Coordinates of C-alpha atoms in Angstrom, one line a residue:
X159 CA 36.1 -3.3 -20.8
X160 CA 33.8 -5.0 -18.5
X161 CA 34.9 -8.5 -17.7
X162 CA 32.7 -12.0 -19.3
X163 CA 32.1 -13.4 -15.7
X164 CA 30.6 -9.5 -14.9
X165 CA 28.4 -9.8 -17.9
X166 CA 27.2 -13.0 -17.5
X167 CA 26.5 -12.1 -13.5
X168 CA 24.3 -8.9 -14.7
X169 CA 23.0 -11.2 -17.5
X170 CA 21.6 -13.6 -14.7
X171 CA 19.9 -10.8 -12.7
X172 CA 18.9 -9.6 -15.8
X173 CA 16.9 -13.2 -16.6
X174 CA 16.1 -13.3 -12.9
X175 CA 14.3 -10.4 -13.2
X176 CA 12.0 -11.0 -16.1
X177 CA 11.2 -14.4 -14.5
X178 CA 9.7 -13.0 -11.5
X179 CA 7.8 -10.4 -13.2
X180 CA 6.5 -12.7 -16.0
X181 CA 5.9 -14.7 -12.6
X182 CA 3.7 -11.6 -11.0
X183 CA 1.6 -10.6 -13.9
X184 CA 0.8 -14.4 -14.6
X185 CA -0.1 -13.9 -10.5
X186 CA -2.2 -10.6 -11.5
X187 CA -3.9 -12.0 -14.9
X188 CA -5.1 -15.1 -12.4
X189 CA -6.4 -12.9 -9.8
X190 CA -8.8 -11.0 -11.8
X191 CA -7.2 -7.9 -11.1
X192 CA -7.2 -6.3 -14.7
X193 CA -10.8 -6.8 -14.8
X194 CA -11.9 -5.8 -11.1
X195 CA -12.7 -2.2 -9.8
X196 CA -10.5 -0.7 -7.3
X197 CA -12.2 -2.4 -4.4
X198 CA -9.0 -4.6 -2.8
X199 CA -8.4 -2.2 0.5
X200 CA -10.4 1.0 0.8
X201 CA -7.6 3.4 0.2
X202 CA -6.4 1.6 -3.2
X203 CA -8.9 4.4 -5.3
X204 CA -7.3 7.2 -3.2
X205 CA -3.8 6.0 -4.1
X206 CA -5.2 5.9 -8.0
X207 CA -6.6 9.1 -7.9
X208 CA -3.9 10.9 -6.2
X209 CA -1.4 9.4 -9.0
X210 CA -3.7 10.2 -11.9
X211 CA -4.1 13.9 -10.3
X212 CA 0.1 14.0 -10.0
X213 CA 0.4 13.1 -13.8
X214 CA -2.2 15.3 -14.6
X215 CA -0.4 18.0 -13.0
X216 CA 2.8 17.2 -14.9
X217 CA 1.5 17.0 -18.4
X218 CA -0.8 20.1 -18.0
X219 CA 1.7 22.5 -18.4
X220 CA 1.5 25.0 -15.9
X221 CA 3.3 24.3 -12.8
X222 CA 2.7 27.7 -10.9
X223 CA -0.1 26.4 -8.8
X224 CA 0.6 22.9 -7.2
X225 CA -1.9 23.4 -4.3
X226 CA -4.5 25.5 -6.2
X227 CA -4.3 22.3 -9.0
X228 CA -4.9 19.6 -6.5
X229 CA -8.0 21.8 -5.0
X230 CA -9.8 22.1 -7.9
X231 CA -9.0 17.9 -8.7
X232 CA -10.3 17.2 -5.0
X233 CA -13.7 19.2 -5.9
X234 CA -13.7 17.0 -8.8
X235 CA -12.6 13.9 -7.6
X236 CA -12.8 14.0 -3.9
X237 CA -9.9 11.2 -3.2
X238 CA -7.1 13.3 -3.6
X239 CA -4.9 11.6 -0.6
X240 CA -1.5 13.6 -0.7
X241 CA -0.8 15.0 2.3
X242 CA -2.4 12.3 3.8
X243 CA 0.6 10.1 2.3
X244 CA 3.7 11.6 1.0
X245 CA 4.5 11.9 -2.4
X246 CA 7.0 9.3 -3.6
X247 CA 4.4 7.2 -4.8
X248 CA 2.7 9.2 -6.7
X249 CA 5.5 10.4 -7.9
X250 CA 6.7 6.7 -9.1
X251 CA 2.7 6.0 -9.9
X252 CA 3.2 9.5 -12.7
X253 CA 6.2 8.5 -14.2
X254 CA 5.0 5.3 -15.0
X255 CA 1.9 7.0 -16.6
X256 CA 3.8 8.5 -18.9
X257 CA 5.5 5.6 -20.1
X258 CA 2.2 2.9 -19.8
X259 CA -0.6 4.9 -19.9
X260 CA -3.5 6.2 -17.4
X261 CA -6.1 3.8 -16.6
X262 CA -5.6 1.3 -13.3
X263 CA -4.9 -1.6 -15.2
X264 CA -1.5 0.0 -16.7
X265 CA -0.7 1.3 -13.1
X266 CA -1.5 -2.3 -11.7
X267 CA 1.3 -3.5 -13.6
X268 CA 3.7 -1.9 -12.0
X269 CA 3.2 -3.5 -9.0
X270 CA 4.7 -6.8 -10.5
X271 CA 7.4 -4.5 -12.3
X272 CA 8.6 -3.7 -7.9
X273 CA 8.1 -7.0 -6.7
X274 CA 10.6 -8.0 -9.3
X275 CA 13.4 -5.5 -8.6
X276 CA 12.2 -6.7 -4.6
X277 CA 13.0 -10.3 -5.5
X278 CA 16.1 -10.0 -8.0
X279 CA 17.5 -8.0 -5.0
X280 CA 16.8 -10.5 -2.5
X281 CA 18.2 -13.1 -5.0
X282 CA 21.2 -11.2 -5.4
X283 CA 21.7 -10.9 -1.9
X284 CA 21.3 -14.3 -0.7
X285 CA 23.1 -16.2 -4.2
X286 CA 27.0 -15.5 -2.3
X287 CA 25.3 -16.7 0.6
X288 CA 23.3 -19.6 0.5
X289 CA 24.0 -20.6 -3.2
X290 CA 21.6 -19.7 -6.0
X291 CA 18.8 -22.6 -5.0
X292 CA 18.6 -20.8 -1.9
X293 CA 18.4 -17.6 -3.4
X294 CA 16.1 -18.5 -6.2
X295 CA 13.9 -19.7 -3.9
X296 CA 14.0 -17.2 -1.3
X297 CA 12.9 -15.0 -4.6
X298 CA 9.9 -16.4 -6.1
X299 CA 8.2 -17.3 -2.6
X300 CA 8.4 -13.4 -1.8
X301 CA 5.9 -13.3 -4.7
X302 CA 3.9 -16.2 -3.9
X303 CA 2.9 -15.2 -0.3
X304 CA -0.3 -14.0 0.4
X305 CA 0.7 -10.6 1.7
X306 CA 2.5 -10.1 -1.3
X307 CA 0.4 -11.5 -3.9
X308 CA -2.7 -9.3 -2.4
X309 CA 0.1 -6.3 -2.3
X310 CA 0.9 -7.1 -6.0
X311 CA -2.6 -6.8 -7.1
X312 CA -3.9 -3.4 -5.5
X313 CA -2.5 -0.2 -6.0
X314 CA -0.8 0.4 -3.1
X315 CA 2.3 1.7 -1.9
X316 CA 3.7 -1.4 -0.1
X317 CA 5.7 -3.0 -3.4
X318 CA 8.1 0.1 -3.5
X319 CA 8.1 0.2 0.2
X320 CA 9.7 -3.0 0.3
X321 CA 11.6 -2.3 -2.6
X322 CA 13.0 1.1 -0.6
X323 CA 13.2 -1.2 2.9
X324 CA 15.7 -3.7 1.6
X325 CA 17.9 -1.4 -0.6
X326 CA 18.1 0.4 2.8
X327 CA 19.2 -2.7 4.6
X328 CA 21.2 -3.7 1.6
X329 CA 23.3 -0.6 2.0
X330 CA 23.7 -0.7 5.7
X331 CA 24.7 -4.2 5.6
X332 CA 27.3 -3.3 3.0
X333 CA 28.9 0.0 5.4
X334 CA 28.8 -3.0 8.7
X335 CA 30.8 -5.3 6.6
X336 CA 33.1 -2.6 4.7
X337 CA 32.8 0.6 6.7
X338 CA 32.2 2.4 2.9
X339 CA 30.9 5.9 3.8
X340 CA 29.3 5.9 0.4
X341 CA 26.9 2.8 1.3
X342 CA 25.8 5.2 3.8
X343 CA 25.0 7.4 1.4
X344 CA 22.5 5.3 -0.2
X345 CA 21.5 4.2 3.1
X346 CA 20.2 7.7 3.5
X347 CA 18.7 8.4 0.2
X348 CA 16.8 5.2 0.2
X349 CA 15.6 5.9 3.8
X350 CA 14.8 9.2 3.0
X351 CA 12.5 8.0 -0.1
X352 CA 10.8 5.3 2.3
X353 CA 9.9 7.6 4.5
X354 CA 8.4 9.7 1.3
X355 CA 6.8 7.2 0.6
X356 CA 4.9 6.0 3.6
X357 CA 4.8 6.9 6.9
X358 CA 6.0 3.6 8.2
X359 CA 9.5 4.1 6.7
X360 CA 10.3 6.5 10.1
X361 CA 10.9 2.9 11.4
X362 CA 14.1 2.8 9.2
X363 CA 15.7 6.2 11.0
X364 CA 16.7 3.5 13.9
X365 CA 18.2 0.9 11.0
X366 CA 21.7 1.6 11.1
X367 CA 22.1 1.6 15.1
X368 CA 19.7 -1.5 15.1
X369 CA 21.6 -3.3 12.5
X370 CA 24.8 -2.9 14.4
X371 CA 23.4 -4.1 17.9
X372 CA 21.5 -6.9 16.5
X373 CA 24.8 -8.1 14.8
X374 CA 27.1 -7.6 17.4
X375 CA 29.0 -4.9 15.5
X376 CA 29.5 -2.9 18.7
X377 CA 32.5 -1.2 17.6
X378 CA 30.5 0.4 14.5
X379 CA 28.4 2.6 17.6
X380 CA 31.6 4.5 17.8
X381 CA 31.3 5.7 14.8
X382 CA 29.7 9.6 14.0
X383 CA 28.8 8.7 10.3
X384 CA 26.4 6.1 11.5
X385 CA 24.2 8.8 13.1
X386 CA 25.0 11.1 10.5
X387 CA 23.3 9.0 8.3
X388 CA 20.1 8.5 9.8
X389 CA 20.1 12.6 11.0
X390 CA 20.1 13.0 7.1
X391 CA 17.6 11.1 6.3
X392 CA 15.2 12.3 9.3
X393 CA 16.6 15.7 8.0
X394 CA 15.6 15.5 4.3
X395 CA 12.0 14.3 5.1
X396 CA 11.3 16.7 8.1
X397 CA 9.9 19.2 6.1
X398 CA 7.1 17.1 4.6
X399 CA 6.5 15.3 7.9
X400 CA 5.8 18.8 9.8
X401 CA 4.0 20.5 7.2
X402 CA 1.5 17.6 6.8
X403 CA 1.4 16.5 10.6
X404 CA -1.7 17.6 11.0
X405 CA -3.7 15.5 7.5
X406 CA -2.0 13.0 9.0
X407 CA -3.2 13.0 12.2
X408 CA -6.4 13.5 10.9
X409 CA -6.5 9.4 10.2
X410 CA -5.2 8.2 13.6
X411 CA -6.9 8.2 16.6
X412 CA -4.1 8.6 19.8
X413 CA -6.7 9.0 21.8
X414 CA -7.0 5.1 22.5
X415 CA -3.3 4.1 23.0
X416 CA -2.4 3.2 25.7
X417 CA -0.3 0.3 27.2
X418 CA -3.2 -2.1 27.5
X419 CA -3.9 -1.3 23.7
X420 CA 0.1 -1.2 22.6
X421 CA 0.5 -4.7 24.6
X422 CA -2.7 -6.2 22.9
X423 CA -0.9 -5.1 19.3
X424 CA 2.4 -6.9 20.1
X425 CA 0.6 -10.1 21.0
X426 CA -1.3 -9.2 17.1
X427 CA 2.2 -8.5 15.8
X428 CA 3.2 -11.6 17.2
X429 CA -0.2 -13.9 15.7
X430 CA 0.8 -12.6 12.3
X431 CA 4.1 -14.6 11.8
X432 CA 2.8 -17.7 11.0
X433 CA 0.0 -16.8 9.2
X434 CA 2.3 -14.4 7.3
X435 CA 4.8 -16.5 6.5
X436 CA 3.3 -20.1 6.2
X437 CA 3.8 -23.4 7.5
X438 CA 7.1 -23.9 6.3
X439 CA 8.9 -20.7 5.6
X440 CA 8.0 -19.2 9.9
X441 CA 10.1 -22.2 11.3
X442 CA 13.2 -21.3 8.7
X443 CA 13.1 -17.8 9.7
X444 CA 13.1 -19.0 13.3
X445 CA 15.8 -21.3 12.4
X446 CA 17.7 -18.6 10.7
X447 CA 17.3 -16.3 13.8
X448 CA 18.5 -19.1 16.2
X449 CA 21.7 -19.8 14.3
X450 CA 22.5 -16.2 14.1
X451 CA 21.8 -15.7 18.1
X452 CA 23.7 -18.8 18.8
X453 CA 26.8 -18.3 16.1
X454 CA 27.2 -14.8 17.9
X455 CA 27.7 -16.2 21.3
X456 CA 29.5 -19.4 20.3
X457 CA 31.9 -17.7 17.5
X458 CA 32.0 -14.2 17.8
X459 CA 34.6 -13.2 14.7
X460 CA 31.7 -15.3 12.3
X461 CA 29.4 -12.5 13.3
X462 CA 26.6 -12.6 10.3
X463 CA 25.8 -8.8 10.0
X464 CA 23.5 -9.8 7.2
X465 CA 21.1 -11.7 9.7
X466 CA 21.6 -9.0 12.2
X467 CA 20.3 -6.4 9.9
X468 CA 17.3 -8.3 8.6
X469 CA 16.3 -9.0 12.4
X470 CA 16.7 -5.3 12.9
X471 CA 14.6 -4.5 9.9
X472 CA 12.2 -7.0 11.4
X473 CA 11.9 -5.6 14.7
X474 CA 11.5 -1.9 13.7
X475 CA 9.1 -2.5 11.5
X476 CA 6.8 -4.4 13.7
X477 CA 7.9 -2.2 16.4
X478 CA 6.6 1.2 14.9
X479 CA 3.2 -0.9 13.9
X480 CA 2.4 -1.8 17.3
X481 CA 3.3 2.1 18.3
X482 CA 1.3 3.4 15.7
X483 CA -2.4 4.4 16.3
X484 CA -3.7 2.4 13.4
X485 CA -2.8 -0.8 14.6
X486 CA -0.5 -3.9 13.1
X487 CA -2.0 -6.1 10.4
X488 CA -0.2 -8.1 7.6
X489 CA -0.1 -5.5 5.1
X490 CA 1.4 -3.4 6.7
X491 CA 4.7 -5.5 7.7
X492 CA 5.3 -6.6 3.9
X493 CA 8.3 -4.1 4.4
X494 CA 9.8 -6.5 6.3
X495 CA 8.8 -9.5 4.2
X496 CA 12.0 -9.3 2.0
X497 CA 14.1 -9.5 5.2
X498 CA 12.1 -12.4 6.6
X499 CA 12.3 -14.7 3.7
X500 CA 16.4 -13.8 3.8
X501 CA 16.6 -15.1 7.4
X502 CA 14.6 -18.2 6.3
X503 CA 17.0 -18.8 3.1
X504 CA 20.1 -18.5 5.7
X505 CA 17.9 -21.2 8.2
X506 CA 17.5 -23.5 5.6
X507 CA 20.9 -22.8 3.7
X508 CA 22.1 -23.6 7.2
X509 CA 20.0 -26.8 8.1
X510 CA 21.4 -28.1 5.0
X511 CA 25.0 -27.5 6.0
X512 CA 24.2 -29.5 8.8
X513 CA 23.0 -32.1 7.4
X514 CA 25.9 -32.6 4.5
X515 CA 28.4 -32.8 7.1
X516 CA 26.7 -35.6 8.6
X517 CA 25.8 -37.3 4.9
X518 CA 28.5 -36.0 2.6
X519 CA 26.6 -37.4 0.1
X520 CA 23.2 -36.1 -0.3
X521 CA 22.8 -33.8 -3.6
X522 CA 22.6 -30.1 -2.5
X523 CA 19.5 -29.5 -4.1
X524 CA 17.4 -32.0 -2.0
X525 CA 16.8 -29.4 1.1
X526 CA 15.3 -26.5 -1.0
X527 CA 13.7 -29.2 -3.2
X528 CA 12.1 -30.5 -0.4
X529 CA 11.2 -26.9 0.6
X530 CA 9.9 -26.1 -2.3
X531 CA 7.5 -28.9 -2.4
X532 CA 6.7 -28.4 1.1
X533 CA 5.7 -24.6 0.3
X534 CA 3.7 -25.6 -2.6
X535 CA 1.7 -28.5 -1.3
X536 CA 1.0 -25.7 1.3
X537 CA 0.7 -22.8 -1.0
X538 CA -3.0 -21.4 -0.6
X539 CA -3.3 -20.4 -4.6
X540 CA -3.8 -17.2 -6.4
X541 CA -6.1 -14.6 -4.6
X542 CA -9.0 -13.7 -6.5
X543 CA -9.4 -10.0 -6.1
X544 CA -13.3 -8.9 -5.6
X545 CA -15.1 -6.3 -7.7
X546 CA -15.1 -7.4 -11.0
X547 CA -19.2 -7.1 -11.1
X548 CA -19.1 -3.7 -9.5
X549 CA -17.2 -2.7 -12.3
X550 CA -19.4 -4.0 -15.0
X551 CA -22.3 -1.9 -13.0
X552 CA -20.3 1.0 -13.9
X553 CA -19.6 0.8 -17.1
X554 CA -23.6 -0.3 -18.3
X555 CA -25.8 2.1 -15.6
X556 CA -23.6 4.8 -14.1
X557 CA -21.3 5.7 -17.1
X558 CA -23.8 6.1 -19.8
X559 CA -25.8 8.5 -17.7
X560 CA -22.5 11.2 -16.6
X561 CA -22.6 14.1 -18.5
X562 CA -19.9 16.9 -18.2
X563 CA -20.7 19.8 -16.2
X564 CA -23.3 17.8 -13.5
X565 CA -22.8 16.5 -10.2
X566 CA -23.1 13.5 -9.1
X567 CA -24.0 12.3 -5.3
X568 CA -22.2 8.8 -4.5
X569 CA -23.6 7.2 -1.1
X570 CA -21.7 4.3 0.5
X571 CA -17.9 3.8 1.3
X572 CA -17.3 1.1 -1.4
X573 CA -19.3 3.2 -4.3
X574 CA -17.3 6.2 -3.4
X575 CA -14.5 4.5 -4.1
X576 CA -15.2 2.8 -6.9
X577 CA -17.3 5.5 -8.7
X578 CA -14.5 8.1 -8.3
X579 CA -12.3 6.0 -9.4
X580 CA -13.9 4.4 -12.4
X581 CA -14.9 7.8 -13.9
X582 CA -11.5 9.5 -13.0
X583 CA -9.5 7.1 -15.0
X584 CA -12.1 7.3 -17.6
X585 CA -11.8 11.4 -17.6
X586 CA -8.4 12.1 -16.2
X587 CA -9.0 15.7 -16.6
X588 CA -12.3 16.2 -14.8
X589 CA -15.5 18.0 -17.0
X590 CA -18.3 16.8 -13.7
X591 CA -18.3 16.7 -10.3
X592 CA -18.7 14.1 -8.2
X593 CA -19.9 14.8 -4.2
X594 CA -19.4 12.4 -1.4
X595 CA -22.2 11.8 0.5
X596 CA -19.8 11.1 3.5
X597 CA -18.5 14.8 3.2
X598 CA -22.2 16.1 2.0
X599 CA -24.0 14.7 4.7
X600 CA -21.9 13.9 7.1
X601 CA -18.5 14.6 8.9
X602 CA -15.9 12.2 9.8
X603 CA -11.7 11.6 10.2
X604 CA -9.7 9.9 7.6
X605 CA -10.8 6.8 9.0
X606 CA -14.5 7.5 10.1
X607 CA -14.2 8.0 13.3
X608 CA -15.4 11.0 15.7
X609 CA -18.4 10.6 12.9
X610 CA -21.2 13.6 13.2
X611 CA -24.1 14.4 10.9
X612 CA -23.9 17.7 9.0
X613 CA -27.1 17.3 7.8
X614 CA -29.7 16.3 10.2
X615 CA -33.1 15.4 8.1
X616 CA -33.8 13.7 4.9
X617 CA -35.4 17.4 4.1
X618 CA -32.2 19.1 4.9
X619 CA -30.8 16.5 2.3
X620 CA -32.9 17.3 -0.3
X621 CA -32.1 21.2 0.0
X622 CA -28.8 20.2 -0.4
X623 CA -29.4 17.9 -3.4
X624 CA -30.9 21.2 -5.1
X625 CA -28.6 23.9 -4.2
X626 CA -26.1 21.8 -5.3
X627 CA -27.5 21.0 -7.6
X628 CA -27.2 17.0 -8.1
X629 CA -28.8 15.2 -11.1
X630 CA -28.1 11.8 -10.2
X631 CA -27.1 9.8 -7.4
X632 CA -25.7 6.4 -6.9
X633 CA -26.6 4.9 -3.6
X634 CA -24.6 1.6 -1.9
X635 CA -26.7 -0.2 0.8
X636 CA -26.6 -3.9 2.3
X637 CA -22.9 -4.6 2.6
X638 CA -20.6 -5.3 5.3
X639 CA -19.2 -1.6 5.8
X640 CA -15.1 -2.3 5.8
X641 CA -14.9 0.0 8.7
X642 CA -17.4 -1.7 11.0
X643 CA -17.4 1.4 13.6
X644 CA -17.9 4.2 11.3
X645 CA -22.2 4.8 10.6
X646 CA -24.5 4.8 7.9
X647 CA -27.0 7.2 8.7
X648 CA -25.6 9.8 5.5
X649 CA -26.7 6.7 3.2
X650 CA -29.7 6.0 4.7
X651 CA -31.2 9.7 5.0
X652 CA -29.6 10.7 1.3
X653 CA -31.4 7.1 0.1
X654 CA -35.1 8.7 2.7
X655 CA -34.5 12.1 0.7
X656 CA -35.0 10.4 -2.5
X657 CA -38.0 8.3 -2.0
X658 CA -39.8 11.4 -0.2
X659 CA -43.3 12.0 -1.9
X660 CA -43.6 14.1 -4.9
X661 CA -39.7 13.7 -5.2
X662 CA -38.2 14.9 -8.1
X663 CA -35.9 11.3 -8.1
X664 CA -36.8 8.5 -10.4
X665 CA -35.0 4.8 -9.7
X666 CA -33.3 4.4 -13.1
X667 CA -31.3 1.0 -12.4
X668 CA -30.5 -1.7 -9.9
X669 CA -28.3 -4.2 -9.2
X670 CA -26.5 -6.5 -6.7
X671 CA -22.9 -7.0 -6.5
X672 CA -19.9 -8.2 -4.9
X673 CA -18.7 -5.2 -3.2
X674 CA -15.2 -6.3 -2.8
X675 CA -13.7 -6.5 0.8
X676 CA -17.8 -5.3 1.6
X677 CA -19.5 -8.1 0.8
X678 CA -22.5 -8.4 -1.4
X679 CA -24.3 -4.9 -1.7
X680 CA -27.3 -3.3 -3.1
X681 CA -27.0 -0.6 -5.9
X682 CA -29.5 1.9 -7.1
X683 CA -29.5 4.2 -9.7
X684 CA -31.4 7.6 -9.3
X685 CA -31.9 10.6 -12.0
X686 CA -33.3 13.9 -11.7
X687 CA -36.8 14.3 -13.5
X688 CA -36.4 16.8 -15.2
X689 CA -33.0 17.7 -14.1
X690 CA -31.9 21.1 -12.9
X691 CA -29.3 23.6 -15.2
X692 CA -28.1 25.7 -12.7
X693 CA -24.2 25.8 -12.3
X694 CA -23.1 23.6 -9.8
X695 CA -21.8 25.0 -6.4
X696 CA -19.9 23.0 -3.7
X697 CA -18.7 23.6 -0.2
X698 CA -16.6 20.9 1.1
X699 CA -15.7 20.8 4.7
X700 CA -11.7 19.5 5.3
X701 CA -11.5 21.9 8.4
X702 CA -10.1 17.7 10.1
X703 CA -7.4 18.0 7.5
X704 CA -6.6 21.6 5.8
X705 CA -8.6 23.7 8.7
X706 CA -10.4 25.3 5.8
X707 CA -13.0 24.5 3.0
X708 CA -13.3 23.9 -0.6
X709 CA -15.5 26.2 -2.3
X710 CA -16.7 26.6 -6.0
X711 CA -19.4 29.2 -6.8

């Protein structure tokens, strides 16, 4: 019979939970989200798409054909990303599906629904050791942070990355302080599923050996289960890493890094604290890091392994960021965010100790009061998230005019996205096709580098349109491209194809829009008069990723 004090402890995490995920979808009503295209971070469509095709794939019935499935989705839908990213996500992103439904707004929810379990963790981490204020606190400021609200609001894979980081340091920190071989168990299983989930979880193959340096645990390096556990994990996910290395490499550019460029991203790594963080939270993480550095040399049997092991999380995740090709920025360290905050509960948990040995009599809730007022009087707001007009173009000049069985030609990197996305939610199992003018036209990595034109001349564009054939095209001009480096010449020559003389391409609507993280762009609207019934055929080039094409005749 389980004990009252048990039940009212799992009745607590219980309420904690729902408060922080009432808390972040109150955060993703305010920032527009629901109502917004897909146009947060270029890859959030991708993600979509991929998780749409995954459930698809489930609920169709027949599993004998995995790769043969996604194919024939790509020629559809070309943002079909696995491979590109391992699949725990989208395997998360399907499940959820089937319990919420299809379209991105059902999907965005479970960002909040990850953020939670991230937070009622954290909470449940810290309540034993800084008291519940502390923890509370530690918990609802994970939401509020920039990085984390933006994260909350996007489909992206950084929520259950976090999530899968601090369950990970939650079970090493349990084997450091008990030796259980069982918490390295989890250890591996959660490492395992990081990695599966994004790349940047390789970072967490190091944790256990990190963890027990950074908290002086020394005698814990003699033991052959702590490498055992991170062999297993790098074990269990070498399969997938090797037989996508080269879709993955496909997106980074190691051609650049070198020492001048890896120094240059620590000094980033290091810019982003603050900013990340905030004005008041940074200097109780440093605090929190100090204590734990001096405590260590001043009382070494009150070694904290609990701040050793989020500095170690820290420090491999920034660590593998400013190794990695495509660079540090804030999004990508929200993995470590959990661990951060922790190490600022324990600063201020400990500044307060401090201070009530000096004034006995100063209520304990004054310090994270006074935090808490600090962060909010600091607290930037709720993030609007872009998009929300692109959308509405969709829905009254793009959408009415898609028929099944036609292509469609999308030119410019934020319509890609969103178009793709838009329809596929709208259509989950594909009757048109949609063509990339990026892939058409032209030819470039993951990230739009080592960019070359396929198609030379707005004539040879024109062909293209026919053979294809395409009866309407959607063309994206005027913004800020998010990838400043990659071209445009595939927009403007499709956009010179169209307006040739005697062309068969009438302008059907127009409109100017916030492009999300693009900026203000220019949208045109083009049909075929009359258009062409000839079945469609596509060839599309992913010799960077697969070594091969996609071909329907």
């Amino acid at each position: 019979m389980q004990k009252p004090g048990g039940l009212l402890r799992y009745g607590q995490f219980a309420g904690v939970f729902l408060g922080l995920f009432l808390l972040g979808t109150a955060i993703l009503a305010a920032s527009g989200a629901w109502h917004s295209a897909l146009t947060g971070y270029p890859d959030e469509a991708a993600h979509y798409v991929t998780g749409l095709m995954v459930h698809q794939y489930v609920t169709g019935g027949d599993w004998r054909h995995p790769v043969s499935f996604a194919e024939n989705y790509y020629l559809h839908y070309p943002k079909v990303a696995i491979g590109h990213w391992p699949p725990f996500f989208y395997a998360v992103m399907a499940a959820w599906m089937l319990l919420a439904g299809t379209s991105s707004q059902s999907v965005l929810l479970l960002q909040p629904v990850l953020m939670a379990l991230t937070g009622t963790l954290l909470f449940s981490a810290l309540r034993s050791r800084t008291g519940p204020l502390w923890a509370a606190l530690a918990a609802v400021c994970l939401l509020l942070l920039p990085a984390c609200q933006q994260s909350s609001t996007q489909i992206m894979s950084e929520p259950l990355l976090a999530l899968l980081t601090l369950l990970s340091a939650l079970a090493v920190l349990r084997y450091l302080e008990t030796g259980s071989a069982s918490s390295l168990a989890w250890y591996s299983l959660s490492c395992f599923l990081a990695i599966m989930t994004k790349g940047s979880g390789l970072a967490l193959v190091g944790l256990p050996v990190a963890a027990a340096v950074f908290s002086l645990r020394f005698e814990k390096l003699r033991d052959w289960r702590l490498y055992a556990a991170s062999a297993a994990a790098a074990f269990l996910s070498a399969p997938w890493t090797l037989l996508t290395l080269d879709m993955v490499r496909n997106g980074m550019d190691v051609r650049g890094m070198t020492l001048q460029v890896i120094a240059e991203q620590a000094i980033a790594g290091l810019r982003l604290f603050f900013p990340g963080l905030g004005p008041v939270l940074a200097p109780l993480a440093l605090a929190g890091m100090a204590f734990h550095a001096i405590g260590a040399r001043t009382a070494p049997r009150a070694r904290d392994a609990a701040a050793g092991t989020a500095i170690a999380v820290v420090v491999l995740a920034c660590a593998i960021h400013i190794l990695s090709p495509n660079g540090i920025e804030l999004r990508r360290l929200v993995m470590a965010v959990p661990c951060l905050i922790g190490l600022a509960a324990a600063g201020g948990f400990l500044l307060q100790r401090r201070l009530n040995s000096s004034w006995p009599r100063l209520p304990r809730w004054l310090a994270p009061g006074l935090v808490a007022a600090l962060f909010l009087i600091t607290f930037p707001g709720i993030l609007e998230k872009p998009g929300r007009a692109l959308r509405q173009f969709y829905l009254s000049e793009v959408s009415p005019r898609l028929k099944p069985g036609i292509a469609v030609l999308v030119a410019g990197e934020v319509a890609e996205n969103v178009i793709i996305a838009e329809t596929a939610q709208r259509s989950p199992r594909p009757g048109l096709f949609l063509v990339r003018a990026s892939k058409l036209v032209s030819d470039s990595d993951w990230s739009g580098l080592d960019y070359r034109l396929r198609l030379a001349t707005k004539e040879d564009v024109a062909r293209a349109l026919d053979e294809v054939p395409v009866n309407l095209v959607v063309i994206e001009s005027g913004g800020v491209r998010v990838r400043s480096y990659k071209p445009d010449h595939d927009v403007r020559l499709v956009a010179e194809a169209l307006r040739q003389p005697g062309s068969p391409w009438v302008l059907a609507a127009t409109g100017r829009v916030d492009a999300g993280t693009a900026g203000p762009s220019a949208l045109q609207v083009y049909v075929r008069e009359p258009p062409l019934s000839n079945p469609v055929r596509l060839r599309v080039s992913l010799h960077r990723s697969l070594g091969r094409e996609l071909v329907r005749e």
